[in-house]
Structure formats: C-alpha cells, structure tokens
C-alpha cells in the first residue's frame, strides 16, 4: 500500500500537472511539485504511525508531477537540434538519483529512520526557494499572456 498509493497518485499527478503547466505555466506547476515534495517528505518523516505515513505518501504523489513538467521545460528552452541531448541528460540525472538517493537514505536511516525524509524535504525546500527566485516562465503562450496582462496594467 505504501508504494502503490504513491504510484497511483503520481500517475494522476502526471496527467493534471502536464496539462496544467500547458495552460497556467511551467514555473507554477514545477514549484507546486517542489512544494509537495518539501512538505510531503517532512510530514512523512514526522509520521507517528503507518496510516499517517500512507496518507502523506499519497498526498506527496499527487504533487509529484515534476518529471513531465521538467521535460516540458527542457522542450521550451532548447532548440530542436539540442532537445534530445538535454532530455537524455535529464534522464541520466534521474537514473543517478535513483541509485544515489537510496544509498544516502540508507546511510541517513542508520542515524534515524525519519532523517532521510527530513533531508529530502529540506533539499526540496531549498530547490523551491531557488525556483521561486531564479526560475523564469518558459511556456511561450503563458509568457505572452503575462506580458499582455502587464501591458494592460501599465
């Protein structure tokens, strides 16, 4: 239940976050995913029983649509000629994280079972701050809408 609940909710997340980022912007949905990772991981780490852990895993999965949004970000920011190269780099980073993440989690879990989740939440929180400060919207349609709204206000 712990793994299948997350996987099921992430499948839903990929559907609505991909579509949502097309209409409302990549930055918004990327940050929403980071927000879910931040608080979901922290609350999983603070769970005092298996029911709480399962609930927070499911909620975290509902906001775990960053892979689809990241691919769209890459497509928005790269030329057609370079796109495959950067998508491949993205997949390589994901693969490395799938190897290094559990290894680091195992080391941190030896100190405290909740520590890997708290560190993951803190890391996602730092990424959220960086995205909020430095990331620009990449969806050209949404950028145009923002620009039109800004022009109307002026």
CSV table of N, CA and C in Angstrom, one decimal:
chain,number,residue,atom,x,y,z
A,1,UNK,N,0.8,-1.2,0.0
A,1,UNK,CA,0.0,0.0,0.0
A,1,UNK,C,0.9,1.3,0.0
A,2,UNK,N,2.0,1.2,0.7
A,2,UNK,CA,2.9,2.4,0.8
A,2,UNK,C,3.4,2.8,-0.6
A,3,UNK,N,3.8,1.8,-1.4
A,3,UNK,CA,4.4,2.1,-2.7
A,3,UNK,C,3.3,2.3,-3.7
A,4,UNK,N,2.2,1.5,-3.7
A,4,UNK,CA,1.2,1.6,-4.7
A,4,UNK,C,0.4,2.8,-4.6
A,5,UNK,N,0.1,3.3,-3.4
A,5,UNK,CA,-0.6,4.6,-3.2
A,5,UNK,C,0.1,5.7,-3.8
A,6,UNK,N,1.4,5.8,-3.6
A,6,UNK,CA,2.3,6.9,-4.2
A,6,UNK,C,2.2,6.8,-5.7
A,7,UNK,N,2.4,5.6,-6.2
A,7,UNK,CA,2.5,5.4,-7.7
A,7,UNK,C,1.2,5.7,-8.3
A,8,UNK,N,0.1,5.4,-7.7
A,8,UNK,CA,-1.3,5.7,-8.2
A,8,UNK,C,-1.5,7.2,-8.2
A,9,UNK,N,-1.2,7.8,-7.1
A,9,UNK,CA,-1.4,9.3,-7.1
A,9,UNK,C,-0.4,10.0,-8.0
A,10,UNK,N,0.8,9.5,-8.2
A,10,UNK,CA,1.7,10.2,-9.1
A,10,UNK,C,1.2,10.0,-10.5
A,11,UNK,N,0.6,8.9,-10.9
A,11,UNK,CA,0.1,8.8,-12.2
A,11,UNK,C,-1.0,9.8,-12.5
A,12,UNK,N,-1.8,10.1,-11.5
A,12,UNK,CA,-2.8,11.2,-11.6
A,12,UNK,C,-2.1,12.5,-11.7
A,13,UNK,N,-1.1,12.7,-11.0
A,13,UNK,CA,-0.3,14.0,-11.0
A,13,UNK,C,0.3,14.2,-12.3
A,14,UNK,N,0.9,13.2,-12.9
A,14,UNK,CA,1.5,13.4,-14.3
A,14,UNK,C,0.5,13.9,-15.3
A,15,UNK,N,-0.8,13.4,-15.2
A,15,UNK,CA,-1.8,13.8,-16.1
A,15,UNK,C,-2.2,15.3,-15.9
A,16,UNK,N,-2.6,15.7,-14.6
A,16,UNK,CA,-3.1,17.0,-14.5
A,16,UNK,C,-1.9,18.1,-14.4
A,17,UNK,N,-0.7,17.7,-14.0
A,17,UNK,CA,0.3,18.7,-13.9
A,17,UNK,C,0.9,19.0,-15.3
A,18,UNK,N,0.9,18.0,-16.2
A,18,UNK,CA,1.4,18.3,-17.5
A,18,UNK,C,0.4,19.2,-18.2
A,19,UNK,N,-0.9,18.9,-18.1
A,19,UNK,CA,-1.9,19.7,-18.8
A,19,UNK,C,-2.0,21.1,-18.1
A,20,UNK,N,-1.9,21.1,-16.8
A,20,UNK,CA,-1.9,22.4,-16.1
A,20,UNK,C,-0.8,23.3,-16.5
A,21,UNK,N,0.4,22.7,-16.6
A,21,UNK,CA,1.6,23.5,-17.0
A,21,UNK,C,1.5,24.1,-18.4
A,22,UNK,N,0.7,23.4,-19.3
A,22,UNK,CA,0.4,24.0,-20.6
A,22,UNK,C,-0.5,25.2,-20.6
A,23,UNK,N,-1.4,25.2,-19.6
A,23,UNK,CA,-2.3,26.3,-19.5
A,23,UNK,C,-1.9,27.4,-18.6
A,24,UNK,N,-1.3,27.1,-17.5
A,24,UNK,CA,-1.0,28.1,-16.4
A,24,UNK,C,0.4,28.3,-16.2
A,25,UNK,N,1.3,27.6,-16.8
A,25,UNK,CA,2.7,27.9,-16.7
A,25,UNK,C,3.5,26.7,-16.1
A,26,UNK,N,4.8,26.6,-16.6
A,26,UNK,CA,5.7,25.6,-16.1
A,26,UNK,C,6.2,25.9,-14.7
A,27,UNK,N,6.5,27.2,-14.5
A,27,UNK,CA,7.0,27.6,-13.2
A,27,UNK,C,6.1,27.3,-12.1
A,28,UNK,N,4.8,27.6,-12.3
A,28,UNK,CA,3.8,27.4,-11.2
A,28,UNK,C,3.7,25.9,-10.9
A,29,UNK,N,3.6,25.0,-11.9
A,29,UNK,CA,3.5,23.6,-11.6
A,29,UNK,C,4.8,22.9,-11.1
A,30,UNK,N,5.9,23.4,-11.6
A,30,UNK,CA,7.2,22.9,-11.1
A,30,UNK,C,7.3,23.3,-9.6
A,31,UNK,N,7.0,24.5,-9.3
A,31,UNK,CA,7.0,24.9,-7.8
A,31,UNK,C,6.0,24.2,-7.0
A,32,UNK,N,4.8,23.9,-7.5
A,32,UNK,CA,3.8,23.2,-6.8
A,32,UNK,C,4.3,21.8,-6.5
A,33,UNK,N,5.0,21.2,-7.5
A,33,UNK,CA,5.6,19.8,-7.3
A,33,UNK,C,6.7,19.9,-6.2
A,34,UNK,N,7.5,20.9,-6.2
A,34,UNK,CA,8.5,21.1,-5.2
A,34,UNK,C,7.9,21.3,-3.8
A,35,UNK,N,6.8,22.1,-3.8
A,35,UNK,CA,6.1,22.3,-2.5
A,35,UNK,C,5.6,21.0,-2.0
A,36,UNK,N,5.0,20.2,-2.8
A,36,UNK,CA,4.5,18.9,-2.4
A,36,UNK,C,5.6,18.0,-1.9
A,37,UNK,N,6.8,18.0,-2.6
A,37,UNK,CA,7.9,17.2,-2.1
A,37,UNK,C,8.5,17.7,-0.8
A,38,UNK,N,8.5,19.0,-0.6
A,38,UNK,CA,9.0,19.6,0.6
A,38,UNK,C,8.1,19.2,1.8
A,39,UNK,N,6.9,19.5,1.8
A,39,UNK,CA,6.0,19.3,2.9
A,39,UNK,C,5.6,17.8,3.0
A,40,UNK,N,5.5,17.1,1.9
A,40,UNK,CA,5.1,15.7,1.9
A,40,UNK,C,6.3,14.9,2.5
A,41,UNK,N,7.5,15.2,2.2
A,41,UNK,CA,8.6,14.4,2.8
A,41,UNK,C,8.8,14.7,4.2
A,42,UNK,N,8.6,16.0,4.6
A,42,UNK,CA,8.8,16.4,6.0
A,42,UNK,C,7.7,15.7,6.8
A,43,UNK,N,6.4,15.8,6.4
A,43,UNK,CA,5.3,15.1,7.1
A,43,UNK,C,5.4,13.6,7.1
A,44,UNK,N,6.0,13.0,6.1
A,44,UNK,CA,6.2,11.6,6.1
A,44,UNK,C,7.2,11.3,7.2
A,45,UNK,N,8.3,12.1,7.3
A,45,UNK,CA,9.3,11.9,8.3
A,45,UNK,C,8.8,12.1,9.7
A,46,UNK,N,7.8,12.9,9.9
A,46,UNK,CA,7.2,13.2,11.2
A,46,UNK,C,6.0,12.3,11.5
A,47,UNK,N,5.6,11.4,10.6
A,47,UNK,CA,4.5,10.5,10.9
A,47,UNK,C,4.8,9.6,12.0
A,48,UNK,N,3.8,9.4,12.8
A,48,UNK,CA,3.9,8.5,14.0
A,48,UNK,C,3.3,7.2,13.9
A,49,UNK,N,2.6,6.9,12.8
A,49,UNK,CA,2.1,5.6,12.5
A,49,UNK,C,2.0,5.3,11.0
A,50,UNK,N,1.7,4.1,10.7
A,50,UNK,CA,1.7,3.7,9.2
A,50,UNK,C,0.5,4.4,8.5
A,51,UNK,N,-0.6,4.6,9.1
A,51,UNK,CA,-1.7,5.3,8.5
A,51,UNK,C,-1.3,6.7,8.0
A,52,UNK,N,-0.7,7.5,9.0
A,52,UNK,CA,-0.2,8.8,8.6
A,52,UNK,C,0.8,8.8,7.5
A,53,UNK,N,1.7,7.8,7.6
A,53,UNK,CA,2.7,7.7,6.5
A,53,UNK,C,2.1,7.4,5.2
A,54,UNK,N,1.1,6.5,5.1
A,54,UNK,CA,0.4,6.2,3.9
A,54,UNK,C,-0.3,7.4,3.3
A,55,UNK,N,-1.0,8.2,4.2
A,55,UNK,CA,-1.7,9.4,3.8
A,55,UNK,C,-0.8,10.4,3.2
A,56,UNK,N,0.3,10.6,3.9
A,56,UNK,CA,1.3,11.6,3.4
A,56,UNK,C,2.0,11.2,2.1
A,57,UNK,N,2.2,9.8,2.0
A,57,UNK,CA,2.8,9.3,0.7
A,57,UNK,C,1.8,9.6,-0.5
A,58,UNK,N,0.5,9.3,-0.2
A,58,UNK,CA,-0.5,9.5,-1.3
A,58,UNK,C,-0.5,11.0,-1.7
A,59,UNK,N,-0.6,11.9,-0.7
A,59,UNK,CA,-0.6,13.3,-0.9
A,59,UNK,C,0.6,13.8,-1.7
A,60,UNK,N,1.8,13.3,-1.3
A,60,UNK,CA,3.0,13.7,-1.9
A,60,UNK,C,3.0,13.2,-3.4
A,61,UNK,N,2.5,12.0,-3.6
A,61,UNK,CA,2.4,11.5,-5.0
A,61,UNK,C,1.5,12.4,-5.9
A,62,UNK,N,0.4,13.0,-5.3
A,62,UNK,CA,-0.5,13.9,-6.0
A,62,UNK,C,0.2,15.1,-6.6
A,63,UNK,N,1.3,15.5,-5.9
A,63,UNK,CA,2.0,16.7,-6.4
A,63,UNK,C,3.4,16.3,-7.0
A,64,UNK,N,3.5,15.0,-7.4
A,64,UNK,CA,4.8,14.5,-7.9
A,64,UNK,C,4.9,14.5,-9.4
A,65,UNK,N,4.4,15.6,-10.0
A,65,UNK,CA,4.4,15.6,-11.5
A,65,UNK,C,5.6,16.3,-12.1
A,66,UNK,N,6.7,16.5,-11.3
A,66,UNK,CA,7.8,17.3,-11.9
A,66,UNK,C,8.5,16.6,-13.1
A,67,UNK,N,8.5,15.3,-13.2
A,67,UNK,CA,9.2,14.8,-14.4
A,67,UNK,C,8.5,15.3,-15.7
A,68,UNK,N,7.2,15.3,-15.8
A,68,UNK,CA,6.6,15.7,-17.0
A,68,UNK,C,6.8,17.2,-17.2
A,69,UNK,N,6.7,18.0,-16.1
A,69,UNK,CA,6.9,19.4,-16.2
A,69,UNK,C,8.4,19.8,-16.6
A,70,UNK,N,9.3,19.0,-16.1
A,70,UNK,CA,10.7,19.2,-16.4
A,70,UNK,C,11.0,18.9,-17.9
A,71,UNK,N,10.4,17.9,-18.4
A,71,UNK,CA,10.6,17.6,-19.8
A,71,UNK,C,10.0,18.7,-20.7
A,72,UNK,N,8.9,19.3,-20.3
A,72,UNK,CA,8.3,20.4,-21.0
A,72,UNK,C,9.2,21.7,-20.9
A,73,UNK,N,9.8,21.9,-19.7
A,73,UNK,CA,10.7,23.0,-19.5
A,73,UNK,C,11.9,22.9,-20.5
A,74,UNK,N,12.4,21.7,-20.6
A,74,UNK,CA,13.6,21.4,-21.5
A,74,UNK,C,13.1,21.7,-22.9
A,75,UNK,N,12.0,21.2,-23.3
A,75,UNK,CA,11.5,21.4,-24.7
A,75,UNK,C,11.3,22.9,-24.9
A,76,UNK,N,10.8,23.6,-24.0
A,76,UNK,CA,10.6,25.1,-24.1
A,76,UNK,C,12.0,25.8,-24.3
A,77,UNK,N,13.0,25.4,-23.7
A,77,UNK,CA,14.3,26.1,-23.6
A,77,UNK,C,15.3,25.7,-24.5
A,78,UNK,N,15.1,24.7,-25.3
A,78,UNK,CA,16.2,24.2,-26.1
A,78,UNK,C,15.7,24.2,-27.6
A,79,UNK,N,16.7,24.2,-28.5
A,79,UNK,CA,16.4,24.1,-29.9
A,79,UNK,C,16.1,22.7,-30.2
A,80,UNK,N,15.4,22.5,-31.3
A,80,UNK,CA,15.0,21.1,-31.8
A,80,UNK,C,16.3,20.2,-31.9
A,81,UNK,N,17.4,20.8,-32.4
A,81,UNK,CA,18.6,20.1,-32.6
A,81,UNK,C,19.2,19.6,-31.2
A,82,UNK,N,19.1,20.4,-30.2
A,82,UNK,CA,19.7,20.1,-28.9
A,82,UNK,C,18.8,19.4,-27.9
A,83,UNK,N,17.5,19.3,-28.2
A,83,UNK,CA,16.5,18.8,-27.3
A,83,UNK,C,16.8,17.4,-26.8
A,84,UNK,N,17.1,16.5,-27.7
A,84,UNK,CA,17.4,15.1,-27.3
A,84,UNK,C,18.5,15.0,-26.4
A,85,UNK,N,19.5,15.8,-26.6
A,85,UNK,CA,20.7,15.8,-25.8
A,85,UNK,C,20.4,16.2,-24.3
A,86,UNK,N,19.6,17.2,-24.2
A,86,UNK,CA,19.2,17.7,-22.8
A,86,UNK,C,18.2,16.8,-22.1
A,87,UNK,N,17.3,16.2,-22.9
A,87,UNK,CA,16.4,15.2,-22.4
A,87,UNK,C,17.1,14.0,-21.9
A,88,UNK,N,18.1,13.6,-22.6
A,88,UNK,CA,19.0,12.4,-22.2
A,88,UNK,C,19.7,12.8,-20.9
A,89,UNK,N,20.3,14.0,-20.8
A,89,UNK,CA,21.0,14.4,-19.6
A,89,UNK,C,20.0,14.3,-18.4
A,90,UNK,N,18.8,14.8,-18.7
A,90,UNK,CA,17.8,14.8,-17.6
A,90,UNK,C,17.5,13.4,-17.1
A,91,UNK,N,17.4,12.5,-18.1
A,91,UNK,CA,17.1,11.1,-17.7
A,91,UNK,C,18.3,10.5,-17.0
A,92,UNK,N,19.5,10.9,-17.4
A,92,UNK,CA,20.7,10.4,-16.7
A,92,UNK,C,20.8,10.9,-15.2
A,93,UNK,N,20.4,12.1,-15.0
A,93,UNK,CA,20.3,12.6,-13.7
A,93,UNK,C,19.3,11.9,-12.8
A,94,UNK,N,18.1,11.6,-13.4
A,94,UNK,CA,17.1,10.8,-12.7
A,94,UNK,C,17.6,9.4,-12.4
A,95,UNK,N,18.3,8.8,-13.3
A,95,UNK,CA,18.9,7.5,-13.0
A,95,UNK,C,19.9,7.5,-11.9
A,96,UNK,N,20.8,8.5,-12.0
A,96,UNK,CA,21.8,8.7,-10.9
A,96,UNK,C,21.1,8.9,-9.5
A,97,UNK,N,20.1,9.7,-9.5
A,97,UNK,CA,19.3,9.9,-8.3
A,97,UNK,C,18.7,8.7,-7.8
A,98,UNK,N,18.2,7.8,-8.7
A,98,UNK,CA,17.6,6.5,-8.2
A,98,UNK,C,18.6,5.6,-7.6
A,99,UNK,N,19.9,5.8,-7.9
A,99,UNK,CA,21.0,5.0,-7.3
A,99,UNK,C,21.5,5.6,-6.1
A,100,UNK,N,21.8,6.9,-6.2
A,100,UNK,CA,22.4,7.6,-5.0
A,100,UNK,C,21.4,7.9,-3.9
A,101,UNK,N,20.2,8.2,-4.3
A,101,UNK,CA,19.2,8.6,-3.2
A,101,UNK,C,19.0,7.4,-2.2
A,102,UNK,N,18.7,6.2,-2.6
A,102,UNK,CA,18.6,5.1,-1.7
A,102,UNK,C,19.9,4.9,-0.9
A,103,UNK,N,21.0,5.0,-1.5
A,103,UNK,CA,22.3,4.8,-0.8
A,103,UNK,C,22.4,5.9,0.3
A,104,UNK,N,22.2,7.1,0.0
A,104,UNK,CA,22.2,8.2,1.0
A,104,UNK,C,21.1,8.0,2.1
A,105,UNK,N,20.0,7.6,1.6
A,105,UNK,CA,18.9,7.3,2.5
A,105,UNK,C,19.2,6.2,3.5
A,106,UNK,N,19.9,5.1,3.0
A,106,UNK,CA,20.3,4.0,3.9
A,106,UNK,C,21.3,4.5,4.9
A,107,UNK,N,22.2,5.4,4.5
A,107,UNK,CA,23.2,5.9,5.5
A,107,UNK,C,22.5,6.8,6.5
A,108,UNK,N,21.7,7.7,6.1
A,108,UNK,CA,20.9,8.6,7.0
A,108,UNK,C,20.0,7.8,7.8
A,109,UNK,N,19.3,6.7,7.3
A,109,UNK,CA,18.4,5.9,8.0
A,109,UNK,C,19.1,5.2,9.2
A,110,UNK,N,20.4,5.0,9.1
A,110,UNK,CA,21.1,4.3,10.2
A,110,UNK,C,21.2,5.2,11.4
A,111,UNK,N,21.1,6.5,11.1
A,111,UNK,CA,21.1,7.5,12.2
A,111,UNK,C,19.7,7.6,12.8
A,112,UNK,N,18.7,7.8,12.0
A,112,UNK,CA,17.3,7.9,12.4
A,112,UNK,C,16.4,7.5,11.2
A,113,UNK,N,15.4,6.8,11.4
A,113,UNK,CA,14.5,6.4,10.3
A,113,UNK,C,13.8,7.5,9.6
A,114,UNK,N,13.6,8.6,10.3
A,114,UNK,CA,12.9,9.8,9.7
A,114,UNK,C,13.9,10.7,9.0
A,115,UNK,N,15.2,10.6,9.3
A,115,UNK,CA,16.2,11.6,8.8
A,115,UNK,C,16.2,11.6,7.3
A,116,UNK,N,16.2,10.5,6.5
A,116,UNK,CA,16.2,10.6,5.1
A,116,UNK,C,15.0,11.4,4.5
A,117,UNK,N,13.9,11.3,5.1
A,117,UNK,CA,12.7,12.0,4.6
A,117,UNK,C,12.8,13.5,5.0
A,118,UNK,N,13.4,13.8,6.2
A,118,UNK,CA,13.6,15.2,6.6
A,118,UNK,C,14.6,15.9,5.7
A,119,UNK,N,15.7,15.2,5.4
A,119,UNK,CA,16.7,15.7,4.5
A,119,UNK,C,16.1,15.9,3.1
A,120,UNK,N,15.4,15.0,2.6
A,120,UNK,CA,14.7,15.1,1.3
A,120,UNK,C,13.8,16.3,1.2
A,121,UNK,N,13.0,16.5,2.3
A,121,UNK,CA,12.1,17.6,2.4
A,121,UNK,C,12.9,19.0,2.4
A,122,UNK,N,14.0,19.0,3.2
A,122,UNK,CA,14.8,20.2,3.2
A,122,UNK,C,15.5,20.5,1.9
A,123,UNK,N,15.9,19.5,1.2
A,123,UNK,CA,16.5,19.7,-0.1
A,123,UNK,C,15.5,20.2,-1.1
A,124,UNK,N,14.3,19.6,-1.1
A,124,UNK,CA,13.2,20.1,-2.0
A,124,UNK,C,12.9,21.6,-1.6
A,125,UNK,N,12.9,21.9,-0.3
A,125,UNK,CA,12.6,23.3,0.1
A,125,UNK,C,13.6,24.3,-0.5
A,126,UNK,N,14.9,23.9,-0.4
A,126,UNK,CA,16.0,24.7,-1.0
A,126,UNK,C,15.7,24.9,-2.5
A,127,UNK,N,15.4,23.8,-3.2
A,127,UNK,CA,15.1,23.9,-4.6
A,127,UNK,C,13.9,24.8,-4.9
A,128,UNK,N,12.9,24.7,-4.0
A,128,UNK,CA,11.7,25.6,-4.2
A,128,UNK,C,12.1,27.0,-4.1
A,129,UNK,N,13.0,27.4,-3.1
A,129,UNK,CA,13.4,28.8,-3.0
A,129,UNK,C,14.2,29.2,-4.2
A,130,UNK,N,15.1,28.4,-4.7
A,130,UNK,CA,15.8,28.7,-5.9
A,130,UNK,C,14.9,28.9,-7.1
A,131,UNK,N,13.9,28.0,-7.2
A,131,UNK,CA,13.0,28.2,-8.3
A,131,UNK,C,12.2,29.4,-8.2
A,132,UNK,N,11.7,29.8,-7.0
A,132,UNK,CA,10.9,31.0,-6.8
A,132,UNK,C,11.7,32.2,-7.1
A,133,UNK,N,13.0,32.2,-6.8
A,133,UNK,CA,13.8,33.4,-7.0
A,133,UNK,C,14.4,33.5,-8.5
A,134,UNK,N,14.9,32.4,-9.0
A,134,UNK,CA,15.6,32.5,-10.2
A,134,UNK,C,14.9,31.9,-11.5
A,135,UNK,N,14.0,31.1,-11.3
A,135,UNK,CA,13.3,30.5,-12.5
A,135,UNK,C,12.4,31.5,-13.2
A,136,UNK,N,12.4,31.4,-14.5
A,136,UNK,CA,11.5,32.2,-15.3
A,136,UNK,C,10.5,31.3,-16.0
A,137,UNK,N,9.3,31.9,-16.3
A,137,UNK,CA,8.4,31.1,-17.0
A,137,UNK,C,8.9,30.8,-18.4
A,138,UNK,N,8.7,29.5,-18.8
A,138,UNK,CA,9.3,29.1,-20.1
A,138,UNK,C,8.2,28.8,-21.2
A,139,UNK,N,7.0,28.6,-20.7
A,139,UNK,CA,5.9,28.3,-21.7
A,139,UNK,C,5.6,29.6,-22.5
A,140,UNK,N,5.8,29.6,-23.8
A,140,UNK,CA,5.7,30.8,-24.6
A,140,UNK,C,4.3,31.4,-24.6
A,141,UNK,N,3.3,30.5,-24.5
A,141,UNK,CA,1.9,31.0,-24.5
A,141,UNK,C,1.6,31.7,-23.2
A,142,UNK,N,2.0,31.2,-22.1
A,142,UNK,CA,1.8,31.8,-20.8
A,142,UNK,C,2.6,33.1,-20.7
A,143,UNK,N,3.8,33.1,-21.2
A,143,UNK,CA,4.6,34.3,-21.1
A,143,UNK,C,3.9,35.4,-21.9
A,144,UNK,N,3.3,35.1,-23.0
A,144,UNK,CA,2.6,36.1,-23.8
A,144,UNK,C,1.4,36.6,-23.0
A,145,UNK,N,0.7,35.8,-22.3
A,145,UNK,CA,-0.5,36.2,-21.5
A,145,UNK,C,0.0,37.1,-20.4
A,146,UNK,N,1.0,36.7,-19.7
A,146,UNK,CA,1.6,37.5,-18.6
A,146,UNK,C,2.0,38.9,-19.1
A,147,UNK,N,2.6,38.9,-20.3
A,147,UNK,CA,3.0,40.2,-20.9
A,147,UNK,C,1.8,41.1,-21.2
A,148,UNK,N,0.8,40.5,-21.8
A,148,UNK,CA,-0.4,41.2,-22.1
A,148,UNK,C,-1.1,41.8,-20.8
A,149,UNK,N,-1.1,41.0,-19.8
A,149,UNK,CA,-1.7,41.5,-18.5
A,149,UNK,C,-0.9,42.6,-18.0
A,150,UNK,N,0.4,42.5,-18.1
A,150,UNK,CA,1.3,43.5,-17.5
A,150,UNK,C,1.1,44.8,-18.4
A,151,UNK,N,1.0,44.7,-19.7
A,151,UNK,CA,0.8,45.9,-20.5
A,151,UNK,C,-0.5,46.6,-20.2
A,152,UNK,N,-1.6,45.8,-19.9
A,152,UNK,CA,-2.9,46.4,-19.6
A,152,UNK,C,-2.8,47.2,-18.3
A,153,UNK,N,-2.0,46.7,-17.3
A,153,UNK,CA,-1.9,47.4,-16.0
A,153,UNK,C,-1.2,48.7,-16.2
A,154,UNK,N,-0.2,48.7,-17.1
A,154,UNK,CA,0.5,50.0,-17.3
A,154,UNK,C,-0.3,50.9,-18.1
